[in-house]
Amino acid sequence: MWTLISATPSPYARKVRILLQEKGLPFELQTEVPWDSTTKTPQYNPLEKLPVLIFDDGTSIYESHYILEYLEAKYPKPSLMPEGLDDRLFAKKVEVICDGICDALVLAFFERMRDPDKQSQAWKDRQMRKADGGLQALASFVEQAGGNEFLIDNKLTLADVAIGSVLGWLSLRWPDHQWKTTHPRLNAYFERLDQRPTFANTRPSAQTMKDQVV
Ligand SMILES: N[C@@H](CCC(=O)N[C@@H](CS(=O)(=O)O)C(=O)NCC(=O)O)C(=O)O
């Protein structure tokens, strides 16, 4: 059986966990802290990042957007991509924005872990500005979807999986961020989406990092 190396808070890994379940592809979850010395991630990804999907023959793929593209190409039914080319490209653009919000906030998260006198406020402000810009874009997409349950073609697609994953992680890791107040319709869309069983059973939780990493 396939193994997915994941971490309990990981928004990137959550996308893969949701898609594997939505496609009915069985897998074992191997939960790790990728920054701890005990992690197995580097054995399967030279970039030392999870998620990593390990196949029965021991080979592996990594980088969440690539894993999702791989799964959609190899196991197209049920599809989590829209029909039309422009809608398919839009779904991938939404994933770019969601991953970019995560990337910026991961940088801010680790900056906050440095000794206070070593932290760069300018760097943290820059990352938060990117995240807020990304959230504004997502909010505008949801407005354009006019209250539909799903963003594109009113059916579940990669775009919904990516948005649900980043907003769930934001709620966990940045509980004081005011996006739910600033973007109430985005929050309403998220709250409804997060009730779907594959979202509800993959909700993020915090993890403890044992080793000093910055
Ligand atoms: N672009 C990557 C990002 C993956 C990533 O940053 N994973 C983190 C864990 S988590 O932030 O998703 O919880 C990691 O493994 N970090 C270890 C490292 O950066 O050395 C993807 O989409 O898969």
CSV table of C-alpha atoms and ligand atoms in Angstrom, one decimal:
chain,number,residue,atom,x,y,z
A,1,MET,CA,0.0,0.0,0.0
A,2,TRP,CA,1.2,3.6,-0.7
A,3,THR,CA,2.5,5.6,2.2
A,4,LEU,CA,2.0,9.4,2.6
A,5,ILE,CA,4.5,11.1,4.8
A,6,SER,CA,2.6,14.0,6.4
A,7,ALA,CA,2.6,16.3,9.4
A,8,THR,CA,-0.4,17.2,11.5
A,9,PRO,CA,-0.5,20.9,10.7
A,10,SER,CA,0.7,20.7,7.1
A,11,PRO,CA,-1.6,22.5,4.6
A,12,TYR,CA,0.4,21.1,1.7
A,13,ALA,CA,0.0,17.5,2.9
A,14,ARG,CA,-3.7,18.1,3.7
A,15,LYS,CA,-4.4,18.8,0.0
A,16,VAL,CA,-2.9,15.3,-0.9
A,17,ARG,CA,-4.8,13.6,2.0
A,18,ILE,CA,-8.1,15.0,0.8
A,19,LEU,CA,-7.5,14.2,-2.9
A,20,LEU,CA,-6.4,10.6,-2.2
A,21,GLN,CA,-9.6,10.1,-0.2
A,22,GLU,CA,-11.8,11.8,-2.8
A,23,LYS,CA,-10.4,9.5,-5.4
A,24,GLY,CA,-10.7,6.4,-3.3
A,25,LEU,CA,-7.0,5.7,-3.4
A,26,PRO,CA,-5.9,3.8,-0.3
A,27,PHE,CA,-2.8,4.9,1.6
A,28,GLU,CA,-1.1,4.7,5.0
A,29,LEU,CA,-0.5,7.9,6.8
A,30,GLN,CA,3.0,8.3,8.2
A,31,THR,CA,3.0,11.4,10.5
A,32,GLU,CA,6.3,13.1,11.1
A,33,VAL,CA,7.9,16.3,12.2
A,34,PRO,CA,10.1,17.1,9.2
A,35,TRP,CA,12.4,19.3,11.2
A,36,ASP,CA,13.2,16.7,13.8
A,37,SER,CA,16.3,14.5,13.5
A,38,THR,CA,14.0,11.4,13.6
A,39,THR,CA,12.3,12.3,10.3
A,40,LYS,CA,12.4,9.8,7.4
A,41,THR,CA,11.5,12.6,4.8
A,42,PRO,CA,15.1,13.1,3.5
A,43,GLN,CA,15.2,9.4,2.6
A,44,TYR,CA,12.5,10.0,0.1
A,45,ASN,CA,12.8,13.7,-0.9
A,46,PRO,CA,16.3,15.2,-1.4
A,47,LEU,CA,14.6,18.6,-0.7
A,48,GLU,CA,13.7,17.2,2.8
A,49,LYS,CA,10.1,18.4,2.6
A,50,LEU,CA,6.8,16.6,3.2
A,51,PRO,CA,4.3,15.6,1.8
A,52,VAL,CA,6.0,12.7,0.2
A,53,LEU,CA,4.0,9.9,-1.5
A,54,ILE,CA,5.8,6.6,-1.4
A,55,PHE,CA,4.7,3.9,-3.9
A,56,ASP,CA,4.7,0.1,-3.3
A,57,ASP,CA,8.1,-0.3,-5.1
A,58,GLY,CA,9.7,2.3,-2.7
A,59,THR,CA,9.9,5.1,-5.3
A,60,SER,CA,8.5,8.4,-4.2
A,61,ILE,CA,7.1,11.7,-5.5
A,62,TYR,CA,7.0,15.0,-3.6
A,63,GLU,CA,6.0,18.7,-3.9
A,64,SER,CA,2.2,18.8,-3.2
A,65,HIS,CA,1.1,20.5,-6.4
A,66,TYR,CA,3.1,17.9,-8.4
A,67,ILE,CA,1.6,15.0,-6.4
A,68,LEU,CA,-1.9,16.3,-7.1
A,69,GLU,CA,-1.1,16.7,-10.8
A,70,TYR,CA,0.4,13.2,-10.9
A,71,LEU,CA,-2.7,11.7,-9.2
A,72,GLU,CA,-5.1,13.6,-11.5
A,73,ALA,CA,-3.2,12.4,-14.6
A,74,LYS,CA,-2.9,8.8,-13.5
A,75,TYR,CA,-6.2,8.4,-11.8
A,76,PRO,CA,-8.5,10.8,-13.5
A,77,LYS,CA,-11.8,9.4,-12.2
A,78,PRO,CA,-13.4,10.9,-10.2
A,79,SER,CA,-11.8,14.1,-11.5
A,80,LEU,CA,-11.1,17.0,-9.2
A,81,MET,CA,-10.3,19.3,-12.1
A,82,PRO,CA,-12.9,21.4,-14.0
A,83,GLU,CA,-13.8,20.5,-17.6
A,84,GLY,CA,-12.8,23.5,-19.7
A,85,LEU,CA,-9.1,24.4,-20.3
A,86,ASP,CA,-9.5,27.9,-18.9
A,87,ASP,CA,-11.2,26.6,-15.8
A,88,ARG,CA,-8.5,24.0,-15.3
A,89,LEU,CA,-5.8,26.7,-15.6
A,90,PHE,CA,-7.8,28.9,-13.1
A,91,ALA,CA,-7.9,26.0,-10.6
A,92,LYS,CA,-4.2,25.7,-10.8
A,93,LYS,CA,-3.8,29.5,-10.4
A,94,VAL,CA,-5.9,29.3,-7.2
A,95,GLU,CA,-3.6,26.6,-6.0
A,96,VAL,CA,-0.6,28.9,-6.7
A,97,ILE,CA,-2.1,31.6,-4.6
A,98,CYS,CA,-3.0,29.2,-1.7
A,99,ASP,CA,0.5,27.6,-1.7
A,100,GLY,CA,2.0,31.1,-1.9
A,101,ILE,CA,0.0,32.2,1.2
A,102,CYS,CA,1.4,29.2,3.0
A,103,ASP,CA,4.9,29.8,1.8
A,104,ALA,CA,4.9,33.4,3.0
A,105,LEU,CA,3.4,32.5,6.4
A,106,VAL,CA,5.9,29.7,6.9
A,107,LEU,CA,8.7,32.2,6.4
A,108,ALA,CA,7.0,34.6,8.9
A,109,PHE,CA,6.4,31.7,11.3
A,110,PHE,CA,10.1,30.8,11.4
A,111,GLU,CA,11.2,34.4,11.7
A,112,ARG,CA,9.0,34.7,14.8
A,113,MET,CA,11.0,31.7,16.2
A,114,ARG,CA,14.3,33.6,16.2
A,115,ASP,CA,15.5,35.4,19.3
A,116,PRO,CA,13.5,38.7,19.5
A,117,ASP,CA,16.5,40.8,18.8
A,118,LYS,CA,17.3,38.8,15.7
A,119,GLN,CA,13.9,39.0,14.1
A,120,SER,CA,13.4,41.3,11.1
A,121,GLN,CA,10.1,43.2,11.4
A,122,ALA,CA,10.4,44.3,7.8
A,123,TRP,CA,10.7,40.7,6.7
A,124,LYS,CA,7.7,39.6,8.8
A,125,ASP,CA,5.6,42.6,7.5
A,126,ARG,CA,6.6,41.7,3.9
A,127,GLN,CA,5.4,38.1,4.4
A,128,MET,CA,2.1,39.1,6.1
A,129,ARG,CA,1.5,41.6,3.2
A,130,LYS,CA,1.8,38.7,0.7
A,131,ALA,CA,-0.6,36.6,2.7
A,132,ASP,CA,-3.1,39.3,3.0
A,133,GLY,CA,-2.9,40.0,-0.8
A,134,GLY,CA,-3.5,36.3,-1.4
A,135,LEU,CA,-6.4,36.2,0.9
A,136,GLN,CA,-8.0,39.3,-0.8
A,137,ALA,CA,-7.6,37.4,-4.2
A,138,LEU,CA,-9.3,34.3,-2.8
A,139,ALA,CA,-12.1,36.5,-1.3
A,140,SER,CA,-12.7,38.0,-4.7
A,141,PHE,CA,-12.9,34.6,-6.4
A,142,VAL,CA,-15.5,33.5,-3.8
A,143,GLU,CA,-17.5,36.6,-4.4
A,144,GLN,CA,-17.4,35.9,-8.2
A,145,ALA,CA,-18.7,32.4,-7.4
A,146,GLY,CA,-21.8,34.0,-6.0
A,147,GLY,CA,-22.4,31.9,-2.9
A,148,ASN,CA,-22.0,28.6,-4.7
A,149,GLU,CA,-20.8,25.7,-2.5
A,150,PHE,CA,-17.8,25.2,-4.7
A,151,LEU,CA,-15.6,27.7,-6.5
A,152,ILE,CA,-15.7,26.4,-10.1
A,153,ASP,CA,-18.6,24.8,-12.0
A,154,ASN,CA,-20.2,24.4,-8.6
A,155,LYS,CA,-18.4,21.0,-8.2
A,156,LEU,CA,-15.5,20.1,-5.9
A,157,THR,CA,-12.2,20.8,-7.6
A,158,LEU,CA,-8.5,21.3,-6.7
A,159,ALA,CA,-9.3,25.0,-6.1
A,160,ASP,CA,-11.6,24.1,-3.2
A,161,VAL,CA,-9.1,21.6,-1.8
A,162,ALA,CA,-6.3,24.2,-1.9
A,163,ILE,CA,-8.4,27.0,-0.3
A,164,GLY,CA,-9.8,24.7,2.4
A,165,SER,CA,-6.3,23.6,3.3
A,166,VAL,CA,-4.7,27.0,3.5
A,167,LEU,CA,-7.7,28.5,5.5
A,168,GLY,CA,-7.7,25.6,7.9
A,169,TRP,CA,-4.0,26.0,8.5
A,170,LEU,CA,-4.4,29.8,8.9
A,171,SER,CA,-7.1,29.2,11.6
A,172,LEU,CA,-4.7,26.9,13.5
A,173,ARG,CA,-1.4,28.7,13.1
A,174,TRP,CA,-2.5,32.3,13.0
A,175,PRO,CA,-5.7,32.3,15.2
A,176,ASP,CA,-5.4,36.1,15.7
A,177,HIS,CA,-5.4,36.9,12.0
A,178,GLN,CA,-8.6,38.8,11.2
A,179,TRP,CA,-9.4,37.3,7.8
A,180,LYS,CA,-12.8,35.8,9.0
A,181,THR,CA,-13.9,39.4,9.9
A,182,THR,CA,-12.4,41.1,6.9
A,183,HIS,CA,-13.7,38.4,4.4
A,184,PRO,CA,-17.0,37.1,5.9
A,185,ARG,CA,-18.1,35.4,2.6
A,186,LEU,CA,-14.8,33.7,2.3
A,187,ASN,CA,-15.3,32.4,5.8
A,188,ALA,CA,-18.8,31.2,5.1
A,189,TYR,CA,-17.6,29.3,2.0
A,190,PHE,CA,-14.8,27.8,4.1
A,191,GLU,CA,-17.0,26.8,7.1
A,192,ARG,CA,-19.4,25.0,4.7
A,193,LEU,CA,-16.5,23.3,2.8
A,194,ASP,CA,-14.8,22.2,6.0
A,195,GLN,CA,-17.9,20.1,6.9
A,196,ARG,CA,-17.2,17.8,3.9
A,197,PRO,CA,-16.1,14.4,5.4
A,198,THR,CA,-12.7,14.4,3.7
A,199,PHE,CA,-12.1,17.9,5.0
A,200,ALA,CA,-13.5,17.2,8.5
A,201,ASN,CA,-11.3,14.1,8.9
A,202,THR,CA,-8.1,15.9,7.8
A,203,ARG,CA,-8.3,19.0,10.0
A,204,PRO,CA,-4.9,20.3,11.1
A,205,SER,CA,-3.5,20.1,14.6
A,206,ALA,CA,-0.4,21.6,16.1
A,207,GLN,CA,2.8,19.5,16.5
A,208,THR,CA,5.9,20.0,18.8
A,209,MET,CA,9.3,20.5,17.2
A,210,LYS,CA,12.0,18.9,19.3
A,211,ASP,CA,15.1,20.3,17.5
A,212,GLN,CA,16.2,23.9,17.1
A,213,VAL,CA,15.9,24.8,13.4
A,214,VAL,CA,16.6,28.5,13.2
B,1,LIG,N1,6.2,23.5,-1.7
B,1,LIG,C1,6.1,22.4,-0.8
B,1,LIG,C2,6.2,22.8,0.6
B,1,LIG,C3,6.2,21.7,1.6
B,1,LIG,C4,6.6,22.1,3.0
B,1,LIG,O1,7.1,23.3,3.2
B,1,LIG,N2,6.5,21.2,3.9
B,1,LIG,C5,7.1,21.5,5.3
B,1,LIG,C6,6.2,20.9,6.4
B,1,LIG,S1,4.7,21.8,6.6
B,1,LIG,O2,5.0,23.2,6.6
B,1,LIG,O3,3.9,21.5,5.4
B,1,LIG,O4,4.1,21.3,7.8
B,1,LIG,C7,8.4,20.8,5.4
B,1,LIG,O5,8.5,19.6,5.1
B,1,LIG,N3,9.4,21.5,5.9
B,1,LIG,C8,10.7,20.9,6.2
B,1,LIG,C9,11.8,21.8,5.6
B,1,LIG,O6,11.5,22.8,5.0
B,1,LIG,O7,13.0,21.4,5.8
B,1,LIG,C10,4.9,21.5,-1.1
B,1,LIG,O8,3.9,22.1,-1.6
B,1,LIG,O9,4.9,20.3,-0.9
